[in-house]
CSV table of C-alpha atoms and ligand atoms in Angstrom, one decimal:
chain,number,residue,atom,x,y,z
A,1,VAL,CA,130.9,97.2,104.4
A,2,GLY,CA,129.4,93.8,103.6
A,3,TRP,CA,126.0,95.4,103.0
A,4,LEU,CA,127.6,98.0,100.7
A,5,ASN,CA,129.3,95.2,98.7
A,6,LEU,CA,125.9,93.4,98.4
A,7,LEU,CA,124.2,96.6,97.3
A,8,GLY,CA,126.9,97.1,94.6
A,9,ALA,CA,126.6,93.5,93.4
A,10,VAL,CA,122.8,93.7,93.2
A,11,THR,CA,123.1,97.0,91.3
A,12,GLU,CA,125.5,95.5,88.8
A,13,LEU,CA,123.3,92.4,88.4
A,14,CYS,CA,120.1,94.4,87.7
A,15,LEU,CA,121.3,97.5,85.9
A,16,LEU,CA,122.8,97.9,82.4
A,17,PRO,CA,125.9,100.1,82.5
A,18,ALA,CA,125.1,103.7,81.6
A,19,GLN,CA,128.4,104.4,79.6
A,20,GLY,CA,127.9,105.8,76.2
A,21,GLN,CA,124.4,107.2,77.0
A,22,GLU,CA,123.8,110.8,77.8
A,23,PRO,CA,120.9,111.5,80.1
A,24,GLN,CA,117.7,112.5,78.3
A,25,ALA,CA,116.8,116.1,78.0
A,26,LEU,CA,114.6,117.5,80.8
A,27,GLU,CA,111.0,117.8,79.6
A,28,ILE,CA,108.6,120.4,81.0
A,29,THR,CA,104.9,120.1,80.4
A,30,GLY,CA,101.8,121.0,82.3
A,31,THR,CA,98.1,121.7,82.5
A,32,VAL,CA,95.7,124.4,83.8
A,33,GLU,CA,92.1,123.3,84.5
A,34,GLY,CA,89.1,125.4,85.3
A,35,TYR,CA,85.3,125.4,85.0
A,36,TYR,CA,82.1,127.2,85.6
A,37,SER,CA,79.3,125.1,87.1
A,38,PHE,CA,75.7,125.9,87.7
A,39,ASN,CA,73.8,123.7,90.3
A,40,PHE,CA,70.0,123.8,89.9
A,41,ASN,CA,69.7,123.1,93.6
A,42,ARG,CA,71.2,126.5,94.4
A,43,PRO,CA,73.3,124.9,97.2
A,44,THR,CA,74.5,126.9,100.2
A,45,GLY,CA,77.6,124.7,100.6
A,46,ALA,CA,79.8,123.7,103.5
A,47,PRO,CA,83.5,123.5,104.2
A,48,GLY,CA,84.9,120.1,103.2
A,49,PRO,CA,88.2,118.2,103.8
A,50,GLY,CA,91.4,120.3,103.3
A,51,GLY,CA,89.3,123.5,103.9
A,52,VAL,CA,87.8,123.3,100.4
A,53,PRO,CA,84.3,124.8,100.3
A,54,VAL,CA,82.0,122.2,98.7
A,55,GLU,CA,78.7,123.4,97.1
A,56,ASN,CA,78.3,120.6,94.6
A,57,THR,CA,77.8,117.7,97.0
A,58,LEU,CA,79.9,114.6,96.6
A,59,ARG,CA,81.8,115.9,93.6
A,60,ASN,CA,85.5,115.7,92.8
A,61,PHE,CA,86.8,118.4,91.9
A,62,ASP,CA,84.0,120.6,90.6
A,63,PHE,CA,83.2,121.8,94.1
A,64,ALA,CA,82.0,125.3,93.3
A,65,ASP,CA,78.5,126.4,92.2
A,66,ASN,CA,77.9,129.6,90.2
A,67,GLU,CA,81.6,130.5,90.2
A,68,PHE,CA,84.5,130.5,87.8
A,69,ASP,CA,87.0,128.2,89.5
A,70,LEU,CA,90.6,127.3,88.8
A,71,SER,CA,90.7,123.7,89.8
A,72,LEU,CA,94.2,122.5,89.1
A,73,ILE,CA,97.5,123.9,87.9
A,74,GLU,CA,100.1,121.2,87.3
A,75,ILE,CA,103.7,121.5,86.1
A,76,VAL,CA,105.5,118.2,85.2
A,77,LEU,CA,109.3,118.0,85.1
A,78,GLN,CA,110.4,114.7,83.6
A,79,ARG,CA,113.6,113.1,82.5
A,80,PRO,CA,112.5,110.0,80.5
A,81,THR,CA,114.0,106.6,81.3
A,82,THR,CA,116.0,104.8,78.7
A,83,ASP,CA,117.1,101.2,78.9
A,84,ARG,CA,120.3,102.4,80.7
A,85,GLN,CA,119.5,105.7,82.2
A,86,VAL,CA,117.6,106.3,85.4
A,87,GLY,CA,114.7,108.7,84.8
A,88,PHE,CA,112.6,110.8,87.2
A,89,ARG,CA,109.2,112.5,87.2
A,90,LEU,CA,108.0,115.3,89.4
A,91,ASP,CA,104.3,116.6,89.2
A,92,LEU,CA,103.9,119.9,91.0
A,93,ASP,CA,100.3,120.7,91.8
A,94,PHE,CA,98.4,123.8,92.9
A,95,GLY,CA,94.7,124.6,93.5
A,96,PRO,CA,91.7,123.2,95.4
A,97,THR,CA,92.0,119.8,93.7
A,98,THR,CA,95.4,119.1,95.4
A,99,ASP,CA,94.1,120.5,98.7
A,100,TRP,CA,91.4,117.9,98.6
A,101,VAL,CA,93.5,115.0,97.4
A,102,HIS,CA,95.9,115.4,100.3
A,103,ALA,CA,93.3,116.1,103.0
A,104,GLY,CA,93.6,112.5,104.3
A,105,GLU,CA,97.4,112.6,104.6
A,106,PRO,CA,98.1,111.5,108.2
A,107,THR,CA,100.3,114.5,109.2
A,108,GLY,CA,98.1,117.0,107.3
A,109,GLY,CA,98.3,117.8,103.6
A,110,GLU,CA,100.4,120.9,103.8
A,111,THR,CA,103.8,119.2,103.4
A,112,TRP,CA,102.8,117.1,100.4
A,113,LYS,CA,100.0,118.7,98.6
A,114,HIS,CA,102.2,120.4,96.0
A,115,VAL,CA,103.9,117.1,95.1
A,116,GLN,CA,101.4,115.0,93.2
A,117,GLN,CA,104.0,112.6,92.0
A,118,ALA,CA,107.8,112.3,92.7
A,119,PHE,CA,109.5,109.1,91.7
A,120,ILE,CA,112.7,107.8,90.0
A,121,THR,CA,112.5,105.1,87.5
A,122,VAL,CA,115.3,102.5,87.4
A,123,PRO,CA,115.6,100.5,84.2
A,124,LEU,CA,116.4,96.8,85.0
A,125,LYS,CA,118.0,94.2,82.8
A,126,GLY,CA,115.4,92.4,80.6
A,127,GLY,CA,113.4,95.6,80.1
A,128,HIS,CA,111.8,95.6,83.6
A,129,LYS,CA,111.4,98.8,85.5
A,130,LEU,CA,111.4,99.8,89.2
A,131,ASP,CA,109.8,103.0,90.4
A,132,VAL,CA,110.6,104.5,93.8
A,133,GLY,CA,108.7,107.4,95.4
A,134,LYS,CA,105.2,108.8,95.4
A,135,PHE,CA,102.8,108.1,92.5
A,136,VAL,CA,99.1,108.3,91.7
A,137,THR,CA,97.0,105.2,92.1
A,138,HIS,CA,96.9,102.4,89.6
A,139,HIS,CA,93.2,101.9,90.3
A,140,GLY,CA,90.1,103.1,88.5
A,141,ALA,CA,89.1,104.3,85.0
A,142,GLU,CA,89.7,108.0,85.7
A,143,VAL,CA,92.6,110.2,86.9
A,144,ILE,CA,93.0,113.5,88.8
A,145,GLU,CA,93.6,115.4,85.6
A,146,SER,CA,90.3,116.0,83.8
A,147,ARG,CA,92.0,116.3,80.4
A,148,ASP,CA,92.8,112.5,80.4
A,149,ASN,CA,89.2,111.4,81.2
A,150,LEU,CA,86.2,111.0,79.0
A,151,ASN,CA,84.1,113.5,81.0
A,152,TYR,CA,85.1,116.7,82.8
A,153,THR,CA,83.5,115.7,86.1
A,154,ARG,CA,84.8,112.7,88.0
A,155,SER,CA,82.7,109.6,88.8
A,156,PHE,CA,81.5,108.7,92.3
A,157,LEU,CA,83.8,105.6,92.0
A,158,PHE,CA,86.8,107.8,91.4
A,159,ALA,CA,85.9,110.2,94.2
A,160,TRP,CA,84.8,107.7,96.9
A,161,ALA,CA,85.7,104.1,96.1
A,162,ILE,CA,89.5,104.1,95.5
A,163,PRO,CA,92.6,105.9,96.7
A,164,TYR,CA,94.3,108.9,95.0
A,165,TYR,CA,98.0,108.1,95.6
A,166,HIS,CA,100.6,105.8,97.1
A,167,THR,CA,104.1,106.0,98.4
A,168,GLY,CA,106.6,103.1,98.0
A,169,VAL,CA,107.9,101.0,95.2
A,170,ARG,CA,106.4,99.5,92.0
A,171,TYR,CA,108.0,96.9,89.8
A,172,TRP,CA,106.8,96.6,86.2
A,173,ARG,CA,107.5,93.7,83.8
A,174,SER,CA,106.2,92.7,80.5
A,175,LEU,CA,105.0,89.2,80.0
A,176,ASN,CA,105.5,89.1,76.2
A,177,GLU,CA,107.6,90.7,73.6
A,178,ALA,CA,104.8,93.0,72.2
A,179,GLN,CA,104.3,94.3,75.8
A,180,SER,CA,100.6,93.6,75.4
A,181,ARG,CA,100.6,91.6,78.6
A,182,TYR,CA,102.2,92.9,81.7
A,183,VAL,CA,102.2,92.7,85.5
A,184,CYS,CA,103.0,95.3,88.0
A,185,LEU,CA,103.7,94.6,91.7
A,186,TYR,CA,103.4,97.3,94.4
A,187,LEU,CA,104.6,97.7,97.9
A,188,TYR,CA,103.5,100.9,99.6
A,189,ASN,CA,102.4,102.5,102.8
A,190,GLY,CA,98.7,102.3,102.1
A,191,TRP,CA,95.9,104.5,100.9
A,192,ASN,CA,96.8,108.2,100.5
A,193,ASN,CA,99.7,108.4,102.8
A,194,VAL,CA,103.3,109.6,102.3
A,195,GLN,CA,103.8,109.2,106.1
A,196,ASP,CA,102.2,105.9,107.2
A,197,ASN,CA,99.4,105.9,109.7
A,198,ASN,CA,100.2,102.5,111.0
A,199,ASP,CA,103.0,99.8,110.9
A,200,GLU,CA,101.4,97.8,108.1
A,201,LYS,CA,102.4,98.0,104.4
A,202,SER,CA,100.0,97.3,101.6
A,203,LEU,CA,100.5,95.1,98.6
A,204,GLY,CA,99.2,95.8,95.1
A,205,VAL,CA,99.0,93.7,92.0
A,206,MET,CA,98.1,94.8,88.5
A,207,TYR,CA,97.7,92.6,85.5
A,208,GLY,CA,97.0,94.1,82.1
A,209,THR,CA,96.3,92.3,78.8
A,210,SER,CA,95.2,93.0,75.3
A,211,LEU,CA,92.0,91.1,74.4
A,212,GLY,CA,92.8,91.2,70.6
A,213,GLY,CA,92.3,94.2,68.4
A,214,ARG,CA,92.6,97.3,70.5
A,215,SER,CA,90.6,96.1,73.5
A,216,SER,CA,92.3,95.7,76.8
A,217,LEU,CA,91.5,94.5,80.3
A,218,ILE,CA,93.2,95.5,83.6
A,219,LEU,CA,92.7,93.6,86.8
A,220,ASN,CA,93.8,95.4,90.0
A,221,TYR,CA,94.1,94.5,93.6
A,222,THR,CA,95.3,96.2,96.7
A,223,GLY,CA,95.3,94.8,100.2
A,224,GLY,CA,96.7,95.8,103.6
A,225,GLY,CA,95.8,97.0,107.0
A,226,GLU,CA,94.2,100.5,107.0
A,227,ALA,CA,93.7,102.4,110.2
A,228,THR,CA,90.1,103.4,110.9
A,229,ALA,CA,89.1,105.9,113.5
A,230,PRO,CA,88.1,104.7,116.1
A,231,GLY,CA,89.2,101.1,115.9
A,232,PRO,CA,92.0,98.7,114.9
A,233,SER,CA,93.8,98.6,111.6
A,234,GLY,CA,91.5,96.1,109.9
A,235,LEU,CA,92.4,94.6,106.5
A,236,ARG,CA,91.2,96.5,103.5
A,237,HIS,CA,90.7,94.7,100.1
A,238,LEU,CA,90.2,96.6,96.9
A,239,LEU,CA,89.4,94.8,93.6
A,240,ASP,CA,89.1,96.9,90.5
A,241,THR,CA,88.6,96.1,86.8
A,242,VAL,CA,88.8,98.3,83.8
A,243,TRP,CA,87.8,97.1,80.3
A,244,THR,CA,88.5,99.4,77.4
A,245,HIS,CA,87.0,98.6,74.0
A,246,PRO,CA,87.6,100.8,71.0
A,247,ALA,CA,84.8,99.3,68.8
A,248,ASN,CA,85.9,101.3,65.7
A,249,ASP,CA,87.7,104.6,64.8
A,250,ARG,CA,84.8,106.6,66.2
A,251,VAL,CA,83.3,104.7,69.1
A,252,THR,CA,85.0,103.7,72.4
A,253,TYR,CA,83.4,101.8,75.3
A,254,VAL,CA,84.9,101.6,78.9
A,255,LEU,CA,83.6,99.6,81.8
A,256,ASN,CA,84.9,100.0,85.4
A,257,VAL,CA,83.9,97.8,88.4
A,258,ASP,CA,85.2,98.3,92.0
A,259,TRP,CA,84.6,96.4,95.2
A,260,VAL,CA,86.1,97.3,98.5
A,261,GLN,CA,85.8,95.7,102.0
A,262,GLN,CA,87.2,97.2,105.2
A,263,LYS,CA,87.4,94.7,108.1
A,264,ASP,CA,86.7,96.0,111.6
A,265,ALA,CA,85.4,99.2,110.2
A,266,THR,CA,83.1,99.6,113.2
A,267,ALA,CA,82.2,97.7,116.4
A,268,ALA,CA,79.5,96.0,114.3
A,269,GLY,CA,82.1,94.6,111.8
A,270,SER,CA,83.1,95.1,108.2
A,271,ALA,CA,82.2,97.8,105.8
A,272,THR,CA,81.7,97.3,102.1
A,273,TRP,CA,81.3,99.6,99.1
A,274,TYR,CA,81.1,98.8,95.4
A,275,GLY,CA,79.8,99.9,92.1
A,276,GLY,CA,80.2,100.1,88.3
A,277,ALA,CA,80.5,102.8,85.7
A,278,ALA,CA,79.9,102.5,81.9
A,279,TYR,CA,81.3,105.0,79.5
A,280,ALA,CA,80.9,105.6,75.8
A,281,LYS,CA,82.6,108.1,73.5
A,282,TYR,CA,81.6,109.0,70.0
A,283,ALA,CA,83.9,111.1,67.8
A,284,LEU,CA,81.8,113.4,65.6
A,285,SER,CA,85.0,114.6,63.8
A,286,PRO,CA,88.7,114.6,64.6
A,287,HIS,CA,88.2,117.4,67.2
A,288,HIS,CA,84.6,117.1,68.3
A,289,ALA,CA,83.1,114.3,70.4
A,290,LEU,CA,80.2,113.2,72.5
A,291,ALA,CA,80.7,111.2,75.7
A,292,GLY,CA,78.4,109.7,78.3
A,293,ARG,CA,78.8,108.0,81.6
A,294,LEU,CA,76.2,106.0,83.6
A,295,GLU,CA,77.2,104.9,87.1
A,296,TYR,CA,75.9,103.1,90.2
A,297,PHE,CA,77.7,103.2,93.5
A,298,LYS,CA,76.6,101.5,96.7
A,299,ASP,CA,78.1,102.7,100.0
A,300,ALA,CA,76.6,99.7,101.9
A,301,ASP,CA,77.8,100.8,105.3
A,302,GLY,CA,78.3,104.5,104.9
A,303,PHE,CA,82.1,104.1,105.3
A,304,ALA,CA,83.1,105.8,102.0
A,305,THR,CA,80.8,108.8,101.8
A,306,GLY,CA,79.6,109.1,105.4
A,307,ASN,CA,76.1,108.0,104.5
A,308,THR,CA,74.7,104.5,103.9
A,309,GLN,CA,73.3,105.1,100.4
A,310,ASP,CA,72.8,104.0,96.8
A,311,LEU,CA,74.2,106.7,94.4
A,312,LYS,CA,73.4,106.9,90.6
A,313,GLU,CA,74.7,109.4,88.1
A,314,LEU,CA,74.3,110.2,84.4
A,315,THR,CA,76.7,112.6,82.6
A,316,LEU,CA,76.5,113.8,79.1
A,317,THR,CA,79.5,115.7,77.6
A,318,TYR,CA,80.2,117.5,74.4
A,319,GLU,CA,83.8,118.3,73.8
A,320,THR,CA,85.8,120.4,71.3
A,321,GLU,CA,89.5,120.4,71.1
A,322,HIS,CA,92.0,122.9,69.8
A,323,PRO,CA,94.7,120.3,69.0
A,324,HIS,CA,97.5,119.8,71.7
A,325,THR,CA,96.4,122.8,73.8
A,326,LEU,CA,92.8,123.6,74.7
A,327,LEU,CA,90.1,121.1,75.4
A,328,THR,CA,86.6,122.6,76.2
A,329,ARG,CA,83.7,120.6,77.5
A,330,LEU,CA,80.0,121.3,78.0
A,331,GLU,CA,78.5,118.9,80.5
A,332,LEU,CA,75.1,118.1,81.9
A,333,ARG,CA,75.0,115.8,84.9
A,334,HIS,CA,72.3,114.4,87.2
A,335,ASP,CA,73.1,112.7,90.5
A,336,TRP,CA,70.6,110.7,92.6
A,337,SER,CA,70.7,109.1,96.0
A,338,ASN,CA,68.1,107.1,98.0
A,339,ARG,CA,69.0,109.5,100.9
A,340,ALA,CA,68.6,113.3,101.0
A,341,VAL,CA,72.3,114.1,100.8
A,342,PHE,CA,72.5,116.9,98.2
A,343,THR,CA,72.4,120.4,99.7
A,344,ASP,CA,70.1,123.0,98.3
A,345,ASP,CA,69.2,126.6,99.3
A,346,ASN,CA,67.6,125.6,102.6
A,347,GLY,CA,68.3,122.0,103.3
A,348,THR,CA,68.9,118.8,101.4
A,349,ARG,CA,67.2,116.7,98.7
A,350,THR,CA,67.8,113.4,97.0
A,351,SER,CA,69.2,114.7,93.7
A,352,GLN,CA,71.2,117.4,92.0
A,353,THR,CA,71.7,118.6,88.5
A,354,THR,CA,74.6,120.7,87.2
A,355,LEU,CA,75.4,122.3,83.9
A,356,LEU,CA,79.2,122.9,83.5
A,357,VAL,CA,81.6,124.4,81.1
A,358,GLY,CA,85.1,122.9,81.8
A,359,TRP,CA,88.4,123.7,80.1
A,360,THR,CA,91.9,122.4,80.3
A,361,TYR,CA,94.9,124.0,78.7
A,362,SER,CA,98.0,121.8,78.2
A,363,PHE,CA,101.5,123.0,77.5
B,1,CA,CA1,79.3,129.7,94.8
B,2,CA,CA1,99.9,114.5,87.1
B,3,CA,CA1,100.0,101.3,106.2
């Protein structure tokens, strides 16, 4: 009973009373993403994590060569949070993208792969917010949904350097009235796990700030013990920075740098992986744009990709948008490694080139 009284007191202290405010209407939105990709290596392919057949080596989530593929179907149910009403968000996902994203879930991905996000948002006094549940990661310059990225295909950094999702709590507070500076604190199970694979929790910190004009900088850290197989749960540190600079109405630049270290990765010691990606987008008109991405990723100990290698990648994208619904992208991409890791018709080689048409429909 004492604990219940304490819980009641904390709730009253932190929450504004909800009287006089009706809950917000339930919003239903969603997206359907698909592509056709042609890989000039003519790869034979191999089964990947989550049972997903992978023909385009090291890619997320444009796995298939010479096929029309439905990559992701997502339905989002959301009740927006107000300053007094608790909100929630549920992202239901289907398709090979979500099979892959959940392939590392400790008890297998089947239970959780259709729930990309599920969290409640509790508004606290002073405009702070607390989220509880499963949410996509706060790291990186790209997201699982292609629509919200500058290119259709995902960077190596997105695919191999950082986690996809976390389960736990996050606390958000603004540091100034304009909300142009904020901090977010995270406490969660770790990398890509609803059910924890060890007894250690991970801590995350995000700091975001405007740099004047429309430029912004996000500094991100996550640290905690991550189980490695075989071996002990060595500490894993992830540092991640995203700089976004809209130079004018037409041109936007983005820079992303990641650095990760896993202690006790092998008997030999730590593993490190790091890299950087530079993006530019040029609007030709309100609904047509060109975008480019140049990237370097070093898997110094082969822990992230399974091979010790230096990866590079150049992507050129032309996009056309039918406002609010259909986004179509034509994309040419070339990947290099200093190792022969890319499959072809009878073996492997050190590079691959793909030509892709990607489309995303939003509702
Ligand atoms: Ca195929
Ligand atoms: Ca989503
Ligand atoms: Ca953990």
